[in-house]
CSV table of C-alpha atoms and ligand atoms in Angstrom, one decimal:
chain,number,residue,atom,x,y,z
A,1,MET,CA,-12.7,-35.9,-13.8
A,2,SER,CA,-15.1,-34.7,-16.6
A,3,LYS,CA,-17.0,-37.2,-18.7
A,4,VAL,CA,-18.0,-36.2,-22.3
A,5,ILE,CA,-20.6,-38.0,-24.3
A,6,VAL,CA,-19.9,-37.1,-27.8
A,7,SER,CA,-22.3,-37.5,-30.7
A,8,SER,CA,-21.2,-38.0,-34.2
A,9,LEU,CA,-22.5,-34.7,-35.3
A,10,TYR,CA,-19.2,-33.1,-36.2
A,11,GLN,CA,-17.5,-36.3,-37.4
A,12,SER,CA,-15.3,-35.4,-40.3
A,13,ASP,CA,-11.5,-35.5,-41.2
A,14,VAL,CA,-11.2,-31.8,-40.5
A,15,PHE,CA,-13.0,-31.8,-37.2
A,16,ILE,CA,-10.8,-34.8,-36.1
A,17,MET,CA,-7.8,-32.9,-37.1
A,18,ALA,CA,-8.7,-29.9,-35.0
A,19,CYS,CA,-9.5,-32.2,-32.1
A,20,ARG,CA,-6.1,-33.9,-32.4
A,21,GLN,CA,-4.4,-30.5,-32.4
A,22,PHE,CA,-6.2,-29.6,-29.2
A,23,ASP,CA,-5.5,-32.9,-27.4
A,24,LYS,CA,-1.8,-32.5,-28.2
A,25,ALA,CA,-1.8,-28.9,-26.9
A,26,ALA,CA,-3.8,-29.8,-23.8
A,27,ASP,CA,-1.4,-32.6,-23.0
A,28,ALA,CA,1.5,-30.4,-23.6
A,29,ILE,CA,0.4,-27.9,-20.9
A,30,ASN,CA,-1.3,-30.5,-18.6
A,31,LEU,CA,-4.6,-28.9,-19.1
A,32,PRO,CA,-6.7,-30.3,-16.1
A,33,GLU,CA,-9.1,-32.9,-17.1
A,34,ASP,CA,-12.2,-31.2,-15.8
A,35,ILE,CA,-11.7,-28.2,-18.1
A,36,ARG,CA,-10.6,-30.0,-21.3
A,37,ASP,CA,-13.9,-31.1,-22.9
A,38,ARG,CA,-15.6,-27.9,-21.9
A,39,THR,CA,-12.9,-26.0,-23.8
A,40,LYS,CA,-12.6,-28.4,-26.7
A,41,TYR,CA,-16.2,-29.0,-27.9
A,42,PRO,CA,-18.4,-26.3,-29.6
A,43,ARG,CA,-20.9,-24.7,-27.3
A,44,ARG,CA,-23.8,-24.8,-29.7
A,45,CYS,CA,-24.7,-24.9,-33.3
A,46,MET,CA,-27.6,-24.1,-35.6
A,47,ALA,CA,-28.6,-25.9,-38.8
A,48,MET,CA,-30.9,-24.2,-41.2
A,49,ALA,CA,-32.9,-25.0,-44.3
A,50,LEU,CA,-32.7,-22.0,-46.6
A,51,PRO,CA,-35.4,-22.0,-49.3
A,52,ILE,CA,-34.8,-19.4,-52.0
A,53,LYS,CA,-36.7,-18.5,-55.2
A,54,ARG,CA,-34.5,-19.1,-58.3
A,55,ASP,CA,-34.7,-16.8,-61.2
A,56,ASP,CA,-36.6,-19.4,-63.2
A,57,GLY,CA,-39.4,-19.4,-60.6
A,58,THR,CA,-38.4,-22.7,-58.9
A,59,VAL,CA,-37.5,-23.1,-55.3
A,60,THR,CA,-34.1,-24.5,-54.1
A,61,VAL,CA,-33.6,-25.3,-50.3
A,62,TYR,CA,-29.9,-24.9,-49.4
A,63,GLU,CA,-28.4,-26.0,-46.0
A,64,GLY,CA,-26.6,-23.7,-43.8
A,65,TYR,CA,-24.9,-23.8,-40.4
A,66,ARG,CA,-23.5,-21.6,-37.6
A,67,VAL,CA,-21.4,-23.1,-35.0
A,68,GLN,CA,-20.5,-21.1,-31.9
A,69,HIS,CA,-17.5,-22.7,-30.3
A,70,ASN,CA,-16.7,-20.5,-27.5
A,71,LEU,CA,-18.6,-17.5,-25.9
A,72,ALA,CA,-16.7,-17.4,-22.7
A,73,THR,CA,-14.2,-14.7,-23.8
A,74,GLY,CA,-16.6,-12.3,-25.5
A,75,PRO,CA,-19.0,-12.4,-28.4
A,76,ALA,CA,-18.3,-15.2,-30.9
A,77,LYS,CA,-16.5,-14.1,-34.0
A,78,GLY,CA,-15.9,-15.7,-37.4
A,79,GLY,CA,-16.6,-15.7,-41.0
A,80,ILE,CA,-19.3,-17.3,-43.2
A,81,ARG,CA,-18.3,-19.7,-45.9
A,82,PHE,CA,-20.1,-20.4,-49.1
A,83,HIS,CA,-18.8,-23.5,-50.7
A,84,GLN,CA,-20.3,-26.7,-52.3
A,85,ASN,CA,-18.2,-28.9,-49.9
A,86,VAL,CA,-19.2,-27.2,-46.6
A,87,THR,CA,-20.1,-29.8,-43.8
A,88,ILE,CA,-21.1,-29.0,-40.2
A,89,GLY,CA,-17.9,-30.8,-39.1
A,90,GLU,CA,-15.7,-28.4,-41.2
A,91,VAL,CA,-17.6,-25.4,-39.8
A,92,ALA,CA,-17.1,-26.7,-36.3
A,93,ALA,CA,-13.3,-27.1,-36.9
A,94,LEU,CA,-13.1,-23.7,-38.3
A,95,ALA,CA,-15.1,-22.3,-35.3
A,96,MET,CA,-12.6,-23.9,-32.9
A,97,TRP,CA,-9.6,-22.3,-34.8
A,98,MET,CA,-11.4,-18.9,-34.5
A,99,SER,CA,-11.5,-19.4,-30.7
A,100,TRP,CA,-7.7,-20.1,-30.5
A,101,LYS,CA,-6.9,-17.4,-33.1
A,102,CYS,CA,-8.9,-14.6,-31.3
A,103,SER,CA,-7.5,-15.8,-27.9
A,104,LEU,CA,-3.8,-15.9,-29.1
A,105,VAL,CA,-3.9,-12.4,-30.5
A,106,GLY,CA,-5.8,-11.1,-27.4
A,107,LEU,CA,-9.1,-10.1,-29.0
A,108,PRO,CA,-12.2,-9.8,-26.7
A,109,PHE,CA,-13.9,-12.4,-28.8
A,110,GLY,CA,-14.9,-16.1,-28.6
A,111,GLY,CA,-15.0,-18.2,-31.8
A,112,ALA,CA,-17.6,-19.2,-34.4
A,113,LYS,CA,-18.0,-20.0,-38.0
A,114,GLY,CA,-20.9,-20.3,-40.5
A,115,GLY,CA,-21.2,-22.1,-43.7
A,116,VAL,CA,-23.7,-22.7,-46.5
A,117,ILE,CA,-23.5,-25.8,-48.9
A,118,VAL,CA,-23.6,-23.9,-52.2
A,119,ASN,CA,-21.4,-23.1,-55.1
A,120,PRO,CA,-21.9,-19.3,-55.2
A,121,SER,CA,-20.5,-18.9,-58.7
A,122,GLN,CA,-23.6,-20.8,-59.9
A,123,LEU,CA,-26.0,-18.3,-58.6
A,124,SER,CA,-27.1,-15.1,-60.2
A,125,THR,CA,-26.6,-11.9,-58.1
A,126,GLY,CA,-30.3,-11.9,-57.2
A,127,GLU,CA,-30.2,-15.4,-56.1
A,128,LEU,CA,-27.1,-14.8,-54.0
A,129,GLU,CA,-28.7,-11.8,-52.3
A,130,ARG,CA,-31.9,-13.9,-51.6
A,131,LEU,CA,-29.7,-16.7,-50.0
A,132,SER,CA,-27.5,-14.3,-48.0
A,133,ARG,CA,-30.6,-12.5,-46.7
A,134,ARG,CA,-32.4,-15.7,-45.8
A,135,TYR,CA,-29.3,-17.1,-44.0
A,136,MET,CA,-29.1,-13.9,-41.9
A,137,GLN,CA,-32.9,-14.0,-41.3
A,138,GLU,CA,-32.6,-17.4,-39.9
A,139,LEU,CA,-29.6,-16.4,-37.7
A,140,ILE,CA,-31.3,-13.5,-36.1
A,141,PRO,CA,-32.3,-15.2,-32.8
A,142,PHE,CA,-28.8,-16.6,-32.5
A,143,ILE,CA,-26.6,-13.6,-33.1
A,144,GLY,CA,-26.1,-9.9,-32.3
A,145,PRO,CA,-23.2,-7.4,-32.0
A,146,GLN,CA,-22.7,-8.6,-28.4
A,147,VAL,CA,-23.4,-12.2,-29.2
A,148,ASP,CA,-21.9,-13.4,-32.4
A,149,ILE,CA,-20.5,-11.2,-35.2
A,150,PRO,CA,-20.1,-12.9,-38.6
A,151,ALA,CA,-17.7,-11.8,-41.4
A,152,PRO,CA,-16.6,-12.9,-44.8
A,153,ASP,CA,-14.8,-16.3,-45.5
A,154,MET,CA,-14.3,-18.3,-48.6
A,155,GLY,CA,-17.1,-17.6,-51.1
A,156,THR,CA,-18.5,-14.5,-49.4
A,157,ASN,CA,-17.5,-10.9,-49.7
A,158,GLU,CA,-18.4,-7.2,-48.8
A,159,GLN,CA,-21.5,-7.2,-50.9
A,160,ILE,CA,-22.9,-10.3,-49.0
A,161,MET,CA,-22.0,-8.7,-45.7
A,162,ALA,CA,-23.9,-5.6,-46.8
A,163,TRP,CA,-27.0,-7.5,-47.6
A,164,MET,CA,-26.7,-9.3,-44.2
A,165,MET,CA,-26.3,-6.1,-42.4
A,166,ASP,CA,-29.4,-4.7,-44.1
A,167,THR,CA,-31.5,-7.6,-43.3
A,168,TYR,CA,-30.5,-7.5,-39.6
A,169,SER,CA,-31.0,-3.8,-39.4
A,170,ASN,CA,-34.4,-4.0,-41.1
A,171,HIS,CA,-35.2,-6.4,-38.1
A,172,THR,CA,-34.0,-4.0,-35.4
A,173,GLY,CA,-35.4,-1.0,-37.0
A,174,HIS,CA,-32.2,1.0,-37.1
A,175,THR,CA,-28.8,0.8,-38.9
A,176,ASP,CA,-26.7,-1.8,-36.8
A,177,PRO,CA,-23.4,-2.0,-38.6
A,178,ALA,CA,-21.7,-3.8,-35.8
A,179,ILE,CA,-23.6,-7.0,-36.6
A,180,VAL,CA,-21.1,-8.1,-39.2
A,181,THR,CA,-17.7,-7.1,-40.2
A,182,GLY,CA,-16.0,-7.0,-43.6
A,183,LYS,CA,-18.6,-4.7,-44.9
A,184,PRO,CA,-18.2,-2.0,-47.7
A,185,VAL,CA,-16.6,1.1,-46.3
A,186,SER,CA,-19.7,3.1,-47.3
A,187,LEU,CA,-21.7,1.0,-44.8
A,188,GLY,CA,-19.3,1.2,-41.9
A,189,GLY,CA,-16.8,-1.2,-43.1
A,190,SER,CA,-13.2,-0.5,-42.0
A,191,GLU,CA,-10.5,1.0,-44.3
A,192,GLY,CA,-7.9,-1.7,-44.6
A,193,ARG,CA,-10.2,-4.8,-43.8
A,194,ARG,CA,-10.4,-6.1,-47.2
A,195,GLU,CA,-6.6,-6.4,-47.5
A,196,ALA,CA,-6.0,-7.2,-43.9
A,197,THR,CA,-5.6,-11.0,-43.9
A,198,GLY,CA,-3.2,-11.0,-46.9
A,199,ALA,CA,-1.4,-8.0,-45.5
A,200,GLY,CA,-0.9,-9.8,-42.2
A,201,VAL,CA,0.4,-13.1,-43.9
A,202,ALA,CA,2.8,-11.0,-45.9
A,203,TYR,CA,4.0,-8.9,-42.9
A,204,LEU,CA,4.6,-12.0,-40.7
A,205,SER,CA,6.4,-13.7,-43.7
A,206,LYS,CA,8.6,-10.7,-43.9
A,207,ARG,CA,9.4,-10.8,-40.2
A,208,TYR,CA,10.4,-14.4,-40.4
A,209,LEU,CA,12.6,-13.6,-43.4
A,210,GLU,CA,14.3,-11.1,-41.2
A,211,ASP,CA,14.9,-13.7,-38.6
A,212,LEU,CA,16.5,-16.0,-41.2
A,213,GLY,CA,18.6,-13.1,-42.5
A,214,ILE,CA,17.1,-13.1,-46.0
A,215,SER,CA,16.2,-9.9,-47.6
A,216,PRO,CA,12.8,-9.7,-49.3
A,217,SER,CA,14.5,-8.9,-52.6
A,218,GLN,CA,16.2,-12.3,-52.5
A,219,ALA,CA,13.1,-14.1,-51.7
A,220,THR,CA,10.6,-15.9,-54.0
A,221,ALA,CA,7.0,-16.9,-53.2
A,222,ALA,CA,4.4,-19.4,-54.4
A,223,VAL,CA,0.8,-18.6,-53.3
A,224,GLN,CA,-2.0,-21.1,-53.5
A,225,GLY,CA,-5.5,-19.5,-53.9
A,226,PHE,CA,-6.3,-16.2,-55.6
A,227,GLY,CA,-9.4,-15.2,-53.7
A,228,ASN,CA,-9.2,-12.4,-51.2
A,229,VAL,CA,-6.4,-13.9,-49.0
A,230,GLY,CA,-4.3,-15.3,-51.7
A,231,SER,CA,-4.4,-12.2,-54.0
A,232,GLU,CA,-3.8,-9.8,-51.2
A,233,THR,CA,-1.0,-12.0,-49.9
A,234,ALA,CA,0.7,-12.0,-53.2
A,235,LEU,CA,0.3,-8.2,-53.8
A,236,ALA,CA,1.7,-7.4,-50.3
A,237,LEU,CA,4.6,-9.8,-50.8
A,238,ALA,CA,5.5,-8.2,-54.0
A,239,SER,CA,5.3,-4.7,-52.3
A,240,TYR,CA,8.0,-5.8,-50.1
A,241,GLY,CA,10.1,-6.8,-53.1
A,242,VAL,CA,9.5,-10.5,-52.9
A,243,LYS,CA,9.3,-12.1,-56.4
A,244,VAL,CA,5.9,-14.0,-56.7
A,245,ILE,CA,6.7,-16.8,-59.0
A,246,ALA,CA,3.5,-18.9,-58.9
A,247,ILE,CA,-0.2,-18.3,-58.1
A,248,SER,CA,-3.2,-20.5,-58.4
A,249,ASP,CA,-6.8,-21.0,-58.0
A,250,TYR,CA,-9.1,-24.1,-58.3
A,251,THR,CA,-8.9,-24.1,-62.0
A,252,CYS,CA,-5.1,-24.0,-62.5
A,253,ALA,CA,-1.7,-22.8,-61.3
A,254,ILE,CA,0.6,-20.4,-63.2
A,255,HIS,CA,4.4,-20.5,-62.8
A,256,ASN,CA,6.7,-17.8,-64.1
A,257,PRO,CA,10.3,-17.9,-62.6
A,258,ALA,CA,10.7,-14.2,-63.8
A,259,GLY,CA,7.9,-13.2,-61.6
A,260,ILE,CA,4.1,-13.0,-62.2
A,261,ASN,CA,2.7,-9.8,-63.3
A,262,LEU,CA,0.1,-9.6,-60.4
A,263,ALA,CA,-1.7,-6.4,-61.5
A,264,LYS,CA,-2.5,-8.3,-64.8
A,265,ALA,CA,-3.5,-11.4,-63.0
A,266,VAL,CA,-5.9,-9.4,-60.7
A,267,GLU,CA,-7.3,-7.7,-63.8
A,268,TYR,CA,-7.7,-11.1,-65.6
A,269,VAL,CA,-9.6,-12.6,-62.7
A,270,LYS,CA,-11.8,-9.6,-62.3
A,271,TYR,CA,-13.1,-10.1,-65.9
A,272,ASN,CA,-12.8,-13.9,-66.3
A,273,LYS,CA,-13.5,-15.0,-62.7
A,274,VAL,CA,-11.0,-17.7,-62.8
A,275,LEU,CA,-7.2,-17.9,-63.6
A,276,LYS,CA,-7.7,-20.5,-66.3
A,277,ASP,CA,-5.9,-19.5,-69.5
A,278,PHE,CA,-4.1,-16.5,-67.9
A,279,GLN,CA,-1.2,-16.1,-70.2
A,280,GLY,CA,1.2,-14.8,-67.5
A,281,GLY,CA,3.4,-18.0,-67.3
A,282,GLU,CA,3.4,-21.7,-67.7
A,283,GLU,CA,0.4,-23.7,-66.6
A,284,ILE,CA,1.3,-26.3,-63.8
A,285,THR,CA,-0.9,-28.2,-61.3
A,286,ASN,CA,-1.7,-27.0,-57.8
A,287,GLU,CA,0.5,-29.9,-56.5
A,288,GLN,CA,3.4,-28.8,-58.6
A,289,LEU,CA,2.9,-25.3,-57.1
A,290,LEU,CA,3.1,-26.5,-53.5
A,291,THR,CA,6.4,-28.4,-54.2
A,292,LEU,CA,8.2,-25.6,-56.2
A,293,PRO,CA,11.5,-24.5,-54.8
A,294,CYS,CA,10.7,-21.1,-53.2
A,295,THR,CA,11.4,-19.1,-50.1
A,296,ILE,CA,7.8,-18.6,-49.1
A,297,LEU,CA,5.0,-21.0,-49.7
A,298,ALA,CA,1.7,-19.5,-48.8
A,299,PRO,CA,-1.3,-22.0,-49.0
A,300,CYS,CA,-4.3,-19.5,-49.0
A,301,ALA,CA,-7.2,-21.8,-50.1
A,302,LEU,CA,-8.7,-24.9,-48.6
A,303,GLU,CA,-7.8,-26.9,-45.5
A,304,ARG,CA,-5.8,-30.2,-45.7
A,305,VAL,CA,-3.8,-29.4,-48.8
A,306,ILE,CA,-0.4,-30.2,-47.3
A,307,THR,CA,-0.6,-34.0,-47.0
A,308,PRO,CA,1.8,-36.6,-45.6
A,309,GLU,CA,2.6,-37.3,-49.3
A,310,LEU,CA,3.5,-33.7,-50.1
A,311,ALA,CA,5.2,-32.8,-46.9
A,312,PRO,CA,8.5,-34.5,-47.6
A,313,LEU,CA,8.6,-32.8,-51.1
A,314,LEU,CA,8.1,-29.2,-49.9
A,315,ARG,CA,11.0,-27.0,-51.0
A,316,CYS,CA,10.2,-23.8,-49.2
A,317,ARG,CA,12.0,-22.1,-46.3
A,318,ILE,CA,8.9,-20.5,-44.7
A,319,LEU,CA,5.4,-22.1,-44.9
A,320,ALA,CA,3.0,-19.3,-44.2
A,321,GLU,CA,-0.5,-20.7,-43.5
A,322,GLY,CA,-2.9,-18.1,-45.0
A,323,ALA,CA,-5.7,-20.7,-45.2
A,324,ASN,CA,-7.2,-22.2,-42.0
A,325,GLY,CA,-6.0,-25.8,-41.5
A,326,PRO,CA,-4.0,-26.3,-44.7
A,327,THR,CA,-1.6,-28.8,-43.0
A,328,THR,CA,-2.8,-32.3,-41.9
A,329,ASN,CA,-1.7,-33.7,-38.5
A,330,LYS,CA,0.7,-36.1,-40.1
A,331,ALA,CA,2.2,-33.6,-42.5
A,332,ASP,CA,2.7,-31.4,-39.6
A,333,THR,CA,4.8,-34.0,-37.8
A,334,ILE,CA,6.8,-34.7,-41.0
A,335,ILE,CA,7.6,-30.9,-41.3
A,336,GLU,CA,8.6,-30.7,-37.6
A,337,GLU,CA,11.0,-33.6,-38.0
A,338,ARG,CA,12.4,-32.2,-41.1
A,339,GLY,CA,13.3,-29.1,-39.2
A,340,ASP,CA,14.3,-27.0,-42.2
A,341,ILE,CA,10.9,-25.1,-42.7
A,342,GLU,CA,9.7,-22.2,-40.6
A,343,LEU,CA,5.9,-22.9,-40.3
A,344,ILE,CA,3.8,-19.9,-39.4
A,345,PRO,CA,0.7,-21.5,-38.1
A,346,ASP,CA,-2.8,-20.5,-39.4
A,347,VAL,CA,-4.0,-19.1,-36.0
A,348,LEU,CA,-1.1,-16.7,-36.1
A,349,CYS,CA,-0.4,-16.3,-39.8
A,350,ASN,CA,-4.0,-15.3,-41.1
A,351,SER,CA,-5.1,-13.5,-37.9
A,352,GLY,CA,-4.8,-10.1,-39.6
A,353,GLY,CA,-8.3,-10.5,-40.9
A,354,VAL,CA,-10.0,-10.9,-37.6
A,355,ILE,CA,-7.8,-8.3,-36.0
A,356,ALA,CA,-9.0,-5.8,-38.6
A,357,SER,CA,-12.5,-7.1,-38.0
A,358,TYR,CA,-12.2,-6.3,-34.4
A,359,PHE,CA,-11.1,-2.7,-35.3
A,360,GLU,CA,-14.2,-2.5,-37.6
A,361,TRP,CA,-16.5,-3.6,-34.9
A,362,LEU,CA,-15.0,-1.2,-32.5
A,363,GLN,CA,-15.3,1.7,-35.0
A,364,ASN,CA,-19.0,0.8,-35.5
A,365,LEU,CA,-19.7,0.8,-31.7
A,366,GLN,CA,-18.0,4.2,-31.3
A,367,ASN,CA,-19.1,5.7,-34.5
A,368,TYR,CA,-15.6,6.9,-34.8
A,369,TYR,CA,-13.6,6.0,-37.9
A,370,TRP,CA,-9.9,5.4,-38.5
A,371,THR,CA,-7.7,5.7,-41.5
A,372,ARG,CA,-6.3,2.8,-43.3
A,373,ASP,CA,-2.9,3.5,-42.0
A,374,GLU,CA,-4.1,3.5,-38.5
A,375,VAL,CA,-5.8,0.2,-39.0
A,376,LEU,CA,-2.8,-1.6,-40.5
A,377,THR,CA,-0.2,-0.1,-38.2
A,378,LYS,CA,-2.3,-1.2,-35.1
A,379,MET,CA,-2.8,-4.6,-36.8
A,380,PHE,CA,1.0,-5.0,-37.4
A,381,THR,CA,1.6,-4.1,-33.7
A,382,ILE,CA,-0.7,-6.9,-32.5
A,383,LEU,CA,0.9,-9.3,-35.0
A,384,ASP,CA,4.4,-8.5,-33.7
A,385,ARG,CA,3.2,-8.9,-30.0
A,386,ALA,CA,1.7,-12.3,-30.9
A,387,LYS,CA,4.8,-13.4,-32.8
A,388,GLU,CA,6.9,-12.5,-29.8
A,389,ALA,CA,4.7,-14.5,-27.4
A,390,VAL,CA,4.7,-17.5,-29.7
A,391,GLU,CA,8.5,-17.4,-30.1
A,392,TYR,CA,8.9,-17.1,-26.4
A,393,GLN,CA,6.6,-20.0,-25.7
A,394,LYS,CA,8.4,-22.1,-28.4
A,395,ARG,CA,11.7,-21.5,-26.9
A,396,LYS,CA,10.7,-22.0,-23.2
A,397,TYR,CA,9.1,-25.3,-23.8
A,398,LYS,CA,10.9,-26.5,-26.9
A,399,PHE,CA,7.5,-26.7,-28.7
A,400,SER,CA,6.9,-26.5,-32.4
A,401,ARG,CA,5.6,-23.1,-33.6
A,402,ARG,CA,2.1,-24.5,-34.0
A,403,LEU,CA,2.1,-26.1,-30.6
A,404,ALA,CA,3.3,-22.9,-29.0
A,405,ALA,CA,0.6,-20.9,-30.7
A,406,LEU,CA,-2.2,-23.3,-29.9
A,407,THR,CA,-1.2,-23.8,-26.2
A,408,LEU,CA,-1.3,-20.0,-25.8
A,409,GLY,CA,-4.6,-19.7,-27.4
A,410,ILE,CA,-6.2,-22.7,-25.7
A,411,ALA,CA,-4.8,-21.7,-22.3
A,412,ARG,CA,-6.5,-18.3,-22.3
A,413,VAL,CA,-10.0,-19.9,-23.2
A,414,ALA,CA,-9.5,-22.5,-20.6
A,415,GLU,CA,-8.5,-20.1,-17.9
A,416,ALA,CA,-11.6,-17.9,-18.8
A,417,LYS,CA,-13.8,-20.9,-18.5
A,418,GLN,CA,-12.3,-22.0,-15.2
A,419,ARG,CA,-12.6,-18.6,-13.7
A,420,ARG,CA,-16.1,-18.0,-14.7
A,421,GLY,CA,-17.0,-21.4,-13.3
A,422,LEU,CA,-19.9,-23.7,-14.1
A,423,PHE,CA,-23.4,-22.3,-13.8
A,424,PRO,CA,-25.3,-23.3,-12.0
B,1,LIG,N1,-12.9,-15.6,-42.0
B,1,LIG,C1,-11.8,-15.1,-41.4
B,1,LIG,C2,-11.0,-16.0,-40.6
B,1,LIG,O1,-11.0,-17.1,-40.8
B,1,LIG,C3,-12.0,-13.8,-40.7
B,1,LIG,C4,-13.1,-13.9,-39.6
B,1,LIG,C5,-13.5,-12.5,-39.0
B,1,LIG,O2,-13.0,-11.5,-39.5
B,1,LIG,O3,-14.4,-12.5,-38.2
B,1,LIG,O4,-10.2,-15.6,-39.8
């Protein structure tokens, strides 16, 4: 028997949600007690005060975190989120999901996540650069290409990765591109990485449409979130012939039953930063978007948006979780009981991003670069393999698809820990 003494450090709705998912999966596979808590709780975390000079000469101190959940299966891997509502509990939950995600799709990585409590849209480019560099500077003793490899997440992008890579490389004294993934291609970023998460969400949606016998040209989609993941998901779905009837960001949602002109929406957001007042359809609320009748609903924004109140109202055939943790535990149970929605769980659905990150890291270590086609084709192969494994596990044990994915991911991490043993 193991005993765990748990502090309230990570206490938050989203961390409790990730823990409940873990407990359910651990029960379902009878995970031995003496390995459970070791597998479940984050290995270590770092909290940082990040003072930066503002453009007006004043100094603001931001708070940032990095949680390394698992390091037993390789270097920790996961993005960095810049968002005003970041908490250490949220970062810990996201780190946990990175562990199951990397494990499920068979990457030689553990799981981690970082975050800074900041609204990046309120910083100038210079302020954002100073914050990104300071964050990386503080992380240096804690990370490395063989220890922990950050990447973009909500609120961070290629440019931020470039500043972080530069800061780290200045410290080591040589260009060290493998320290972060999601970099610009000119700095060792991978072709295909920028679109990988959305391309993966759309690819898996298409594969599940095939299983349902629905052709993409008969399908409609509603996509929540128009950041990197949401916009690339919408574009990739449209490229398969799916009609995208609604998109949204945090300012509004736009509905057009005839299909949104995505090229115009992308152009609009490039100049206006937000979707508000985009004239490509009727304005609705984000909640209305989630309950629109459509074939594919893809929440690609924040966690916990599919609530127990909304779950009975969903009118999609496929729920493609582009975001991490978009569905609460209770909503999950409701969707399972309904039985009429194919839920593609986050750890499978959005894993295209970290798969392409793995390829980027490999290319950096080998100094040998691949084409976009090679990256995406290899990524789709891994997604197909993971989907097949999940479907097999689901059928064999009569699990929900989420439980099937989580049990596969968790079992591999637990086995690695068991085999490595406890030191000393
Ligand atoms: N932030 C992304 C995720 O949640 C990507 C992480 C990575 O590429 O390391 O999966």
